[in-house]
Short mmCIF file of N, CA and C in Angstrom, two decimals:
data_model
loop_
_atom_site.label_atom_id
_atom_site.label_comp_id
_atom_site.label_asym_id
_atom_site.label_seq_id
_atom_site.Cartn_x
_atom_site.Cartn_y
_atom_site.Cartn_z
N UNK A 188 26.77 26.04 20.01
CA UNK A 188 25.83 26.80 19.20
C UNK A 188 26.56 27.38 18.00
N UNK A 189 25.75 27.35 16.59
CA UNK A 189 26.50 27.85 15.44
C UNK A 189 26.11 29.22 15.15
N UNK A 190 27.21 29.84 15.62
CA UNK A 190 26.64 31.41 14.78
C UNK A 190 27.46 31.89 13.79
N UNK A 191 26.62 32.64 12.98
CA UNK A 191 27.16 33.69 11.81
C UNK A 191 28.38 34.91 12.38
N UNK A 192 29.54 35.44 12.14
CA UNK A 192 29.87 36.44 12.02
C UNK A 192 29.77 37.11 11.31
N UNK A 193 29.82 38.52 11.73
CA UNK A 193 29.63 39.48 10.42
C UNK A 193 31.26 39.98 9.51
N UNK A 194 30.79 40.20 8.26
CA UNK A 194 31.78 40.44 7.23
C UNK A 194 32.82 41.58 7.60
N UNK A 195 33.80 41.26 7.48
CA UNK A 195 34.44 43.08 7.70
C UNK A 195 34.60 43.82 6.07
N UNK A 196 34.42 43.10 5.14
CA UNK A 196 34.38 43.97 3.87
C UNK A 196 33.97 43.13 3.04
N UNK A 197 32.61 43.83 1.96
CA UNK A 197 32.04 43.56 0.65
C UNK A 197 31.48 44.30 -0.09
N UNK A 198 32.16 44.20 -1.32
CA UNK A 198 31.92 44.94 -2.40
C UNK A 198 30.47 44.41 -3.15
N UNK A 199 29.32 44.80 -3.63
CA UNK A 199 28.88 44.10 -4.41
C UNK A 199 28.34 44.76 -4.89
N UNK A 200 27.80 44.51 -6.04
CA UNK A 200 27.65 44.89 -7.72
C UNK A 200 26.45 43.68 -8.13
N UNK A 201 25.33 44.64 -8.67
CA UNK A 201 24.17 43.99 -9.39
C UNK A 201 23.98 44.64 -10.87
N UNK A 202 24.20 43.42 -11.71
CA UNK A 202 24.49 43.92 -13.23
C UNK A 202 25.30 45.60 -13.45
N UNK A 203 26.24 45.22 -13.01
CA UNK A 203 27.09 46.19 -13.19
C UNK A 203 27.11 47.45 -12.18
N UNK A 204 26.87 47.59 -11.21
CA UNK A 204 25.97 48.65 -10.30
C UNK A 204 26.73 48.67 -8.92
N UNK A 205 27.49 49.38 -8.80
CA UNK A 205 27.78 49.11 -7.24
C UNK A 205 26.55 49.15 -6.25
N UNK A 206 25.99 48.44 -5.33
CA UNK A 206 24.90 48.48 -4.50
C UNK A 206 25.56 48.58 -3.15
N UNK A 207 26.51 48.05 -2.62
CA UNK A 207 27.00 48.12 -1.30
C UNK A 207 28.31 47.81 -1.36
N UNK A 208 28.88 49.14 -0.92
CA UNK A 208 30.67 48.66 -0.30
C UNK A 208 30.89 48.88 1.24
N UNK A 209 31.35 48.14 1.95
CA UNK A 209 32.01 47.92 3.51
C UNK A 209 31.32 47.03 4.58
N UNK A 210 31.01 47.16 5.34
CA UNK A 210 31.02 46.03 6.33
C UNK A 210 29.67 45.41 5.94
N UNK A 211 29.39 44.20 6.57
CA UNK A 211 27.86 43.96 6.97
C UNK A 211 27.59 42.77 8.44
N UNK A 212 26.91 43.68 8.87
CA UNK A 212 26.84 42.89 10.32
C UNK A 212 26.24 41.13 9.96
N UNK A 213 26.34 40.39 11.31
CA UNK A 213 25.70 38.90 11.16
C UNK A 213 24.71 38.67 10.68
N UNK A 214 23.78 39.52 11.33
CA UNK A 214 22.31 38.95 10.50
C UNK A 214 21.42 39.68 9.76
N UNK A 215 22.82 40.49 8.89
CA UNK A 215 22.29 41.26 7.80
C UNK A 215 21.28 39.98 6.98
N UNK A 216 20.73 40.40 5.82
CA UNK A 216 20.00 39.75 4.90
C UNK A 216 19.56 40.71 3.42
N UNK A 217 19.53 39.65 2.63
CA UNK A 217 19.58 40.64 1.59
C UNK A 217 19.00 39.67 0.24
N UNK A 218 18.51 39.85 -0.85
CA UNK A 218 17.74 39.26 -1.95
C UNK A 218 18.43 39.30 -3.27
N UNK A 219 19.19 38.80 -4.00
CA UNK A 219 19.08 38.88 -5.43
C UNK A 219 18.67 38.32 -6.50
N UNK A 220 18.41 38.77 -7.54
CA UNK A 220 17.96 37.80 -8.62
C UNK A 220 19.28 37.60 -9.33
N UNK A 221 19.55 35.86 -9.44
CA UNK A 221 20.52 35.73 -9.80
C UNK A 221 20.40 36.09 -11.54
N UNK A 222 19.64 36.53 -12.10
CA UNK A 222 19.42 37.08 -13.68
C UNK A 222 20.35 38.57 -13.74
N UNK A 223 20.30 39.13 -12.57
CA UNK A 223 20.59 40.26 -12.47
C UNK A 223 22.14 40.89 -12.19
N UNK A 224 23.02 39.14 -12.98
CA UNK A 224 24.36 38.89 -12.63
C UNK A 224 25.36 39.76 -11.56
N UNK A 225 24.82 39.44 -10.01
CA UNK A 225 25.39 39.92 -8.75
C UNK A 225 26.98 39.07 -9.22
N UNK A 226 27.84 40.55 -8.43
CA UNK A 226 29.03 39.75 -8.20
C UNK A 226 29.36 39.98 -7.08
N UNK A 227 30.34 39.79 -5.99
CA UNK A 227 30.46 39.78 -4.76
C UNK A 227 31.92 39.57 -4.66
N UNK A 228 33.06 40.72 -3.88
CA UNK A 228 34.59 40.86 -3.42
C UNK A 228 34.18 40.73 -2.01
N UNK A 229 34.79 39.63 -1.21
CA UNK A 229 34.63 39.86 -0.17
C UNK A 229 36.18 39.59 0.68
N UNK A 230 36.12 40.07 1.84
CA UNK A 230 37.85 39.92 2.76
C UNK A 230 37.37 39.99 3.84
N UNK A 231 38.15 38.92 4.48
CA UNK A 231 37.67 39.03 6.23
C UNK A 231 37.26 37.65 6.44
N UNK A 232 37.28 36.91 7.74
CA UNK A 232 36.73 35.89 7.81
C UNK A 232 35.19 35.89 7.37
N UNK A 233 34.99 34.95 7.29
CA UNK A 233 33.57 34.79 5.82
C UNK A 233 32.08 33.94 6.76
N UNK A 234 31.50 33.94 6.90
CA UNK A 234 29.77 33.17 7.30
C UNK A 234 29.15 33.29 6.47
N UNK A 235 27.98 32.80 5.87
CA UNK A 235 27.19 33.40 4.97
C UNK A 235 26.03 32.19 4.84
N UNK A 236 25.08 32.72 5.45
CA UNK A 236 24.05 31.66 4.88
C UNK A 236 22.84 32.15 2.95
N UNK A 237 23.39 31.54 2.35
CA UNK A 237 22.36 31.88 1.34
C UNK A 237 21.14 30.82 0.93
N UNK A 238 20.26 31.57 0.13
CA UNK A 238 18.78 30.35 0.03
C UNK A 238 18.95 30.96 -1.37
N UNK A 239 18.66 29.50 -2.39
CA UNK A 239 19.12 30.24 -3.82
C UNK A 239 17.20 29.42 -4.34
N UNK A 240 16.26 30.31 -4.42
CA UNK A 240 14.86 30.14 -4.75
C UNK A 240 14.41 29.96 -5.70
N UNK A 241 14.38 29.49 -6.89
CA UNK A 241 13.56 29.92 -8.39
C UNK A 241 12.29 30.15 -7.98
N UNK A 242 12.04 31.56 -8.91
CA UNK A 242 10.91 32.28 -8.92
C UNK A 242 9.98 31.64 -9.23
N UNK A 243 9.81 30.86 -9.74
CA UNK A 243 8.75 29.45 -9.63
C UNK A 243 8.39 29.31 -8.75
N UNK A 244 9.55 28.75 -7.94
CA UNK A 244 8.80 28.40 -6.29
C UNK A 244 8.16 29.61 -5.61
N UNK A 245 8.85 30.60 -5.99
CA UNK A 245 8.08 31.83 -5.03
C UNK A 245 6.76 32.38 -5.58
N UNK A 246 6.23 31.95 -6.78
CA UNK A 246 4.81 32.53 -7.61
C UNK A 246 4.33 31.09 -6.73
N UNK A 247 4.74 29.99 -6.95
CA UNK A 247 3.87 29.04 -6.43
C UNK A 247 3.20 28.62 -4.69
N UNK A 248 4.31 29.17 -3.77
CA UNK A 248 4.19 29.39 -2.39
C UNK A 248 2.99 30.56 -2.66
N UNK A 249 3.37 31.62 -3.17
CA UNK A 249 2.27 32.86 -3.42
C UNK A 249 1.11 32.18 -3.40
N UNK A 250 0.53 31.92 -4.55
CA UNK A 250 -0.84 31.42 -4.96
C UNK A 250 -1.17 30.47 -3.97
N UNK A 251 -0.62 29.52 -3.94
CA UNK A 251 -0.86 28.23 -2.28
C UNK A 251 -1.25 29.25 -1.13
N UNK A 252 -0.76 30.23 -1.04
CA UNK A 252 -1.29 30.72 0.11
C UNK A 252 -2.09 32.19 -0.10
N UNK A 253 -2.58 32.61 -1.46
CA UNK A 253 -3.46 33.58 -1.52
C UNK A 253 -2.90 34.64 -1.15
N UNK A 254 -1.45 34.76 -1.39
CA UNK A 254 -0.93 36.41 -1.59
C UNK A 254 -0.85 36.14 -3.62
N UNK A 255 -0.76 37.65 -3.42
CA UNK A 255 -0.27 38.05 -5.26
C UNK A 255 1.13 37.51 -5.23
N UNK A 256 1.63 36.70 -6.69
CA UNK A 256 3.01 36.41 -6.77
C UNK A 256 3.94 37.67 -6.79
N UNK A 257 4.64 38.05 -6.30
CA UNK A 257 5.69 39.33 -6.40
C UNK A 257 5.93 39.75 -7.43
N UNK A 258 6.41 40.45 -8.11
CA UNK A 258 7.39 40.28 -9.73
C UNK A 258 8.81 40.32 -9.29
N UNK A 259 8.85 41.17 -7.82
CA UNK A 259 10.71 40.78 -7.13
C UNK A 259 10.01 40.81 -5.65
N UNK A 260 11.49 40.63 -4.92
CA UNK A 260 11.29 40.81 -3.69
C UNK A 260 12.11 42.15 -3.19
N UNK A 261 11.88 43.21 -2.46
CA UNK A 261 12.35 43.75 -2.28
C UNK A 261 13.35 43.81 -0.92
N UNK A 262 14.48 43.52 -1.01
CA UNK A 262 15.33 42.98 0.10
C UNK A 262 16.70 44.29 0.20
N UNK A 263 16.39 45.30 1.19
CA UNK A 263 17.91 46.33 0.72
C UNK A 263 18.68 45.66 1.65
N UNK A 264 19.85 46.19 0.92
CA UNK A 264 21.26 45.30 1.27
C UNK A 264 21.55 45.56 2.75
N UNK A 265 22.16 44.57 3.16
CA UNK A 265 22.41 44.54 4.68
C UNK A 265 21.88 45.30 5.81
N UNK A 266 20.63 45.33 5.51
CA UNK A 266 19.54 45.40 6.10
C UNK A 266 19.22 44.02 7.44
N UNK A 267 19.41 44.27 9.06
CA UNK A 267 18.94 43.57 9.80
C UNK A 267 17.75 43.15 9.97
N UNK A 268 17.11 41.85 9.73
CA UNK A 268 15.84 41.38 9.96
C UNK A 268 16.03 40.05 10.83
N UNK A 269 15.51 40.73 12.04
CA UNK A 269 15.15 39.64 13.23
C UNK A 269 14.85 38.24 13.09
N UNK A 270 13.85 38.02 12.45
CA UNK A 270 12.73 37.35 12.30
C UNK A 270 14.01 36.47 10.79
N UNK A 271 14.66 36.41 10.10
CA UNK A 271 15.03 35.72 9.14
C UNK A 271 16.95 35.23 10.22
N UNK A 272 16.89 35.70 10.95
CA UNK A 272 18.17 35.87 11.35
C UNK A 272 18.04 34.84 12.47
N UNK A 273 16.07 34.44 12.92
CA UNK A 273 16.06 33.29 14.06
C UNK A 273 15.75 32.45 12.95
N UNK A 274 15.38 32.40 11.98
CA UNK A 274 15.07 31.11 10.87
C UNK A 274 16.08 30.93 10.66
N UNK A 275 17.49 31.25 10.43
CA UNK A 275 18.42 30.77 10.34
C UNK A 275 19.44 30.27 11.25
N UNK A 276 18.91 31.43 12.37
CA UNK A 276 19.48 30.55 13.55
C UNK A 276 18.83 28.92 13.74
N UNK A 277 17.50 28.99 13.55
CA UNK A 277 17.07 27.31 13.41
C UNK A 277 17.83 26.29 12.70
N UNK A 278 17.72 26.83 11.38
CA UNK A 278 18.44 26.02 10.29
C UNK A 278 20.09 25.80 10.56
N UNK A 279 20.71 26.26 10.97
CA UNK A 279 22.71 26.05 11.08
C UNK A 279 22.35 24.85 11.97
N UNK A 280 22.19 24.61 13.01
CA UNK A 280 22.39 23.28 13.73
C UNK A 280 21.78 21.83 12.57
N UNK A 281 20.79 21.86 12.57
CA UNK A 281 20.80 20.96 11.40
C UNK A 281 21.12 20.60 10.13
N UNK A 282 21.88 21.77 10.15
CA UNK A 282 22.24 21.64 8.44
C UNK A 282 24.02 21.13 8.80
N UNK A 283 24.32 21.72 10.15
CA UNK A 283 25.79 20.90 10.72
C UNK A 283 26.00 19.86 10.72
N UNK A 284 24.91 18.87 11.26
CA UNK A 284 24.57 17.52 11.15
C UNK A 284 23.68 16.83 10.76
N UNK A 285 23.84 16.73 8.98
CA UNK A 285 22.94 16.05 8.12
C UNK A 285 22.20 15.22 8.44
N UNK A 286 20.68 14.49 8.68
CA UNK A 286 20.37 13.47 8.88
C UNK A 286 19.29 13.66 7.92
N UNK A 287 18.48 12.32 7.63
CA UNK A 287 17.26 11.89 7.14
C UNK A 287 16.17 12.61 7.66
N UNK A 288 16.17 12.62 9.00
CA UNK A 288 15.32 12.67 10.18
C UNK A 288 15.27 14.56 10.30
N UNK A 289 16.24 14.94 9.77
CA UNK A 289 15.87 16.12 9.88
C UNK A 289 15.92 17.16 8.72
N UNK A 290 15.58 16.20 7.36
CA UNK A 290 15.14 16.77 6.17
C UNK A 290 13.69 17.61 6.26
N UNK A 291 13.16 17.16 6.92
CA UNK A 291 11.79 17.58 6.84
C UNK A 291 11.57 19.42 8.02
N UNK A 292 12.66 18.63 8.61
CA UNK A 292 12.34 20.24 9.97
C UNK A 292 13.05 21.29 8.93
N UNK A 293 14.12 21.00 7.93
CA UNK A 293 14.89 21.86 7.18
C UNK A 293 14.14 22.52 6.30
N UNK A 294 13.36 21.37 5.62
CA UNK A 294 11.99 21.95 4.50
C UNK A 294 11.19 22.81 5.01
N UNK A 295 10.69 22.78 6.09
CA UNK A 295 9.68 23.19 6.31
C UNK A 295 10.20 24.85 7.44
N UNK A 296 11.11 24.48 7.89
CA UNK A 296 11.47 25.98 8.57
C UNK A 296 12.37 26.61 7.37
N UNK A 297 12.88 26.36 5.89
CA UNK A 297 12.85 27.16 4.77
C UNK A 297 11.52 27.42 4.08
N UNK A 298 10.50 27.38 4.34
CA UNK A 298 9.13 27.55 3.64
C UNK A 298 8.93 28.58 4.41
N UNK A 299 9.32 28.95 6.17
CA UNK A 299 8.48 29.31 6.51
C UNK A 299 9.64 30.66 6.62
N UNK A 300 10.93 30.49 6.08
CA UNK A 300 11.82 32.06 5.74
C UNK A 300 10.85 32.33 4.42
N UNK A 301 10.76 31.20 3.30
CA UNK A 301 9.91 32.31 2.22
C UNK A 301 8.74 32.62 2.51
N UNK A 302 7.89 32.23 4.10
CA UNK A 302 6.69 33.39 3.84
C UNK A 302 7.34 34.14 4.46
N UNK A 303 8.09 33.96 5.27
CA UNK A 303 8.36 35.54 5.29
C UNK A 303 8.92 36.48 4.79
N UNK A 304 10.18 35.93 3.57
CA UNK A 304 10.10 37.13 3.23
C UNK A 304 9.16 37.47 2.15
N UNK A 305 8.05 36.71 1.26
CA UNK A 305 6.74 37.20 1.10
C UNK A 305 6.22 38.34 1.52
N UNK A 306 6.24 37.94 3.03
CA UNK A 306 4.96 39.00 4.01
C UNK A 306 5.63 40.28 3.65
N UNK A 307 7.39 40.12 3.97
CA UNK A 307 7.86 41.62 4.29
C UNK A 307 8.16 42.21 3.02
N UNK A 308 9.09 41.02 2.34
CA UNK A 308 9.17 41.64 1.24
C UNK A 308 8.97 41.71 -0.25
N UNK A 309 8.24 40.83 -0.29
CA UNK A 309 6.90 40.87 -1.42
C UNK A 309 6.33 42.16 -1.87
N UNK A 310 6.59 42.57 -3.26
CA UNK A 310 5.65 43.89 -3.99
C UNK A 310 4.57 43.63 -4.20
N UNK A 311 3.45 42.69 -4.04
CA UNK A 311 2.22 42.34 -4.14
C UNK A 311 1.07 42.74 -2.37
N UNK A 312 0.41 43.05 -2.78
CA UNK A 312 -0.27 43.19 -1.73
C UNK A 312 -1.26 41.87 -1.31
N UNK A 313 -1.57 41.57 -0.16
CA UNK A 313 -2.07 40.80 0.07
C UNK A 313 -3.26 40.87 0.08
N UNK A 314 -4.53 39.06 -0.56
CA UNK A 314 -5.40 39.28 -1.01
C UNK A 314 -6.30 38.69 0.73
N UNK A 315 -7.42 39.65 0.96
CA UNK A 315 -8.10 40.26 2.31
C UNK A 315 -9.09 39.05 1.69
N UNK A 316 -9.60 37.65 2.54
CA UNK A 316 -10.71 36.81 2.30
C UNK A 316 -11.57 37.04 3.76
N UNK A 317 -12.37 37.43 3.38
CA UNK A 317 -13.54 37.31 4.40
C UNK A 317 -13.76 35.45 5.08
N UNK A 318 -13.74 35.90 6.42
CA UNK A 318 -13.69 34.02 6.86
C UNK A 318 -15.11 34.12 7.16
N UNK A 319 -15.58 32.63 6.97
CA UNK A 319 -17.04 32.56 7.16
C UNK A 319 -16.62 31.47 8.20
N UNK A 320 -17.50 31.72 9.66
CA UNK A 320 -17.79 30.32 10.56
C UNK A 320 -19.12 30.97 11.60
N UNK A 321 -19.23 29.95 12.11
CA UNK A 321 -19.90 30.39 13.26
C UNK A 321 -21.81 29.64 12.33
N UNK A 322 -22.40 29.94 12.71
CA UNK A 322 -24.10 29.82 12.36
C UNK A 322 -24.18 29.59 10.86
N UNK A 323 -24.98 29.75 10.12
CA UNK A 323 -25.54 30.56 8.62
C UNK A 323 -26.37 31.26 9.30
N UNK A 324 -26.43 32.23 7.79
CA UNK A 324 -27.48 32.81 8.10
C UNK A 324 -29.08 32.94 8.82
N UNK A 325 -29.43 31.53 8.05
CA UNK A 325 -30.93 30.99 7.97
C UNK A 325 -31.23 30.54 9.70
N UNK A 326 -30.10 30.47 10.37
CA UNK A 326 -29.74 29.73 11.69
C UNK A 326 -29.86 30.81 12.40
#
């Protein structure tokens, strides 16, 4: 089984800004906009899974699925989230051993880290559709 360790030291800096100095556990998680020229000192044996998104794709997942596009995501730094930490636990075994055959399980269990972090951490609120089934009216 492939797991993440956690960091024993990182410095990092968003456009000039210290945001987080010292440890961060395994299945921390965290968001940047790479516009927002992050830099990153790190020491210690190293893991790191990153997903590098253009905001394109994330206005366009949005609308496909009838949330508001974000304008960011709000992700604080090494912050534990369960739920992105088993999507990635999915993803390391197949991404260990490349195949054809498992391009598609890769695509599609990374679609389903960006709804989530959408759901959680998306600044847009989500748009409420009334479902219609069952009879009509006239019935």
């Amino acid at each position: 089984m492939v797991q993440v360790r956690p960091l024993q030291q990182h410095a990092f800096t968003v456009g000039g800004r210290l945001v987080h100095a010292g440890a961060v556990p395994a299945d921390a998680v965290s968001v940047v906009s790479l516009a927002d020229r992050p830099r990153s000192v790190m020491s210690g044996p190293l893991d790191a899974v990153q997903f590098y998104v253009p905001h394109a794709l994330v206005d366009t997942v949005a609308r496909e699925n009838d949330v508001p596009p974000p304008s960011h995501l709000a992700w604080p730094r090494a912050d534990r989230d369960p739920v992105a930490a088993g999507v990635v636990a999915l993803l390391l075994p197949a991404l260990a051993e490349p195949d054809p055959a498992r391009a598609m399980f890769v695509e599609h269990t990374a679609m389903a880290f960006l709804a989530h972090a959408l759901d959680r951490y998306g600044d847009g609120a989500a748009t409420v559709r009334p479902v219609r089934s069952g009879l009509s009216p006239w019935q």
